[in-house]
Amino acid sequence: MLIDAITKAELKTSGEIRVHIENFSFGNAIKSAEKIFTKLGMHQTKARNGVLIYIAALSRKVAVVGDEGIHRELGDEFWKKLVERLISQFKADRKAEALAACIIECGEQLGKFFPRSTDDKDELSNTISY
Ligand code: CA
Ligand code: CA
């Protein structure tokens, strides 16, 4: 379901979306997410438009981080809203649906600034990393 959502979202944009799920994040979730972002080589996209949705399930933490190309276009506010919505839906216990909706929303927003071209490459795997 999540992989399908990523594949679908990336049909609208050259941006690359990934999801990483782990049990615990000690400390700041954004810092953890940035570490994973680098570890997954997500800063190597051509347009610097990778987005990582980071979930620390047992620590109940969520963060969304985007590369510098995206940051320039979308700013902090967009991520904050996205994370807030995701967290409130997580509490309602519709986790997979909430995450899929978040992925689709990312694709829509990214598409405004990074439309997909006909020769788009899938620069980062759509699989979930753990
Ligand atoms: Ca792509
Ligand atoms: Ca991809």
Coordinates of N, CA and C in Angstrom, one line a residue, residues 60 84-95 98:
R60 N 6.9 7.1 19.1 CA 5.8 7.9 18.6 C 6.3 9.3 18.1
E84 N 2.0 17.7 11.3 CA 0.9 17.9 12.3 C -0.3 17.0 11.9
R85 N -0.6 17.1 10.6 CA -1.7 16.3 10.1 C -1.5 14.8 10.3
L86 N -0.2 14.4 9.9 CA 0.1 13.0 10.0 C 0.0 12.5 11.5
I87 N 0.5 13.3 12.4 CA 0.5 12.9 13.8 C -1.0 12.8 14.3
S88 N -1.8 13.8 14.0 CA -3.2 13.7 14.4 C -3.9 12.5 13.9
Q89 N -3.6 12.1 12.6 CA -4.2 11.0 12.0 C -3.7 9.7 12.6
F90 N -2.4 9.7 13.0 CA -1.8 8.6 13.6 C -2.5 8.2 14.9
K91 N -2.9 9.2 15.6 CA -3.6 9.0 16.9 C -4.9 8.4 16.7
A92 N -5.5 8.7 15.6 CA -6.8 8.1 15.2 C -6.7 6.6 14.8
D93 N -5.4 6.2 14.8 CA -5.1 4.8 14.5 C -5.4 4.3 13.1
R94 N -5.3 5.2 12.2 CA -5.4 4.8 10.8 C -4.0 5.1 10.1
K95 N -3.0 4.4 10.7 CA -1.6 4.7 10.4 C -1.3 4.6 8.9
A98 N -3.1 7.1 6.8 CA -2.5 8.5 7.1 C -1.2 8.6 6.3

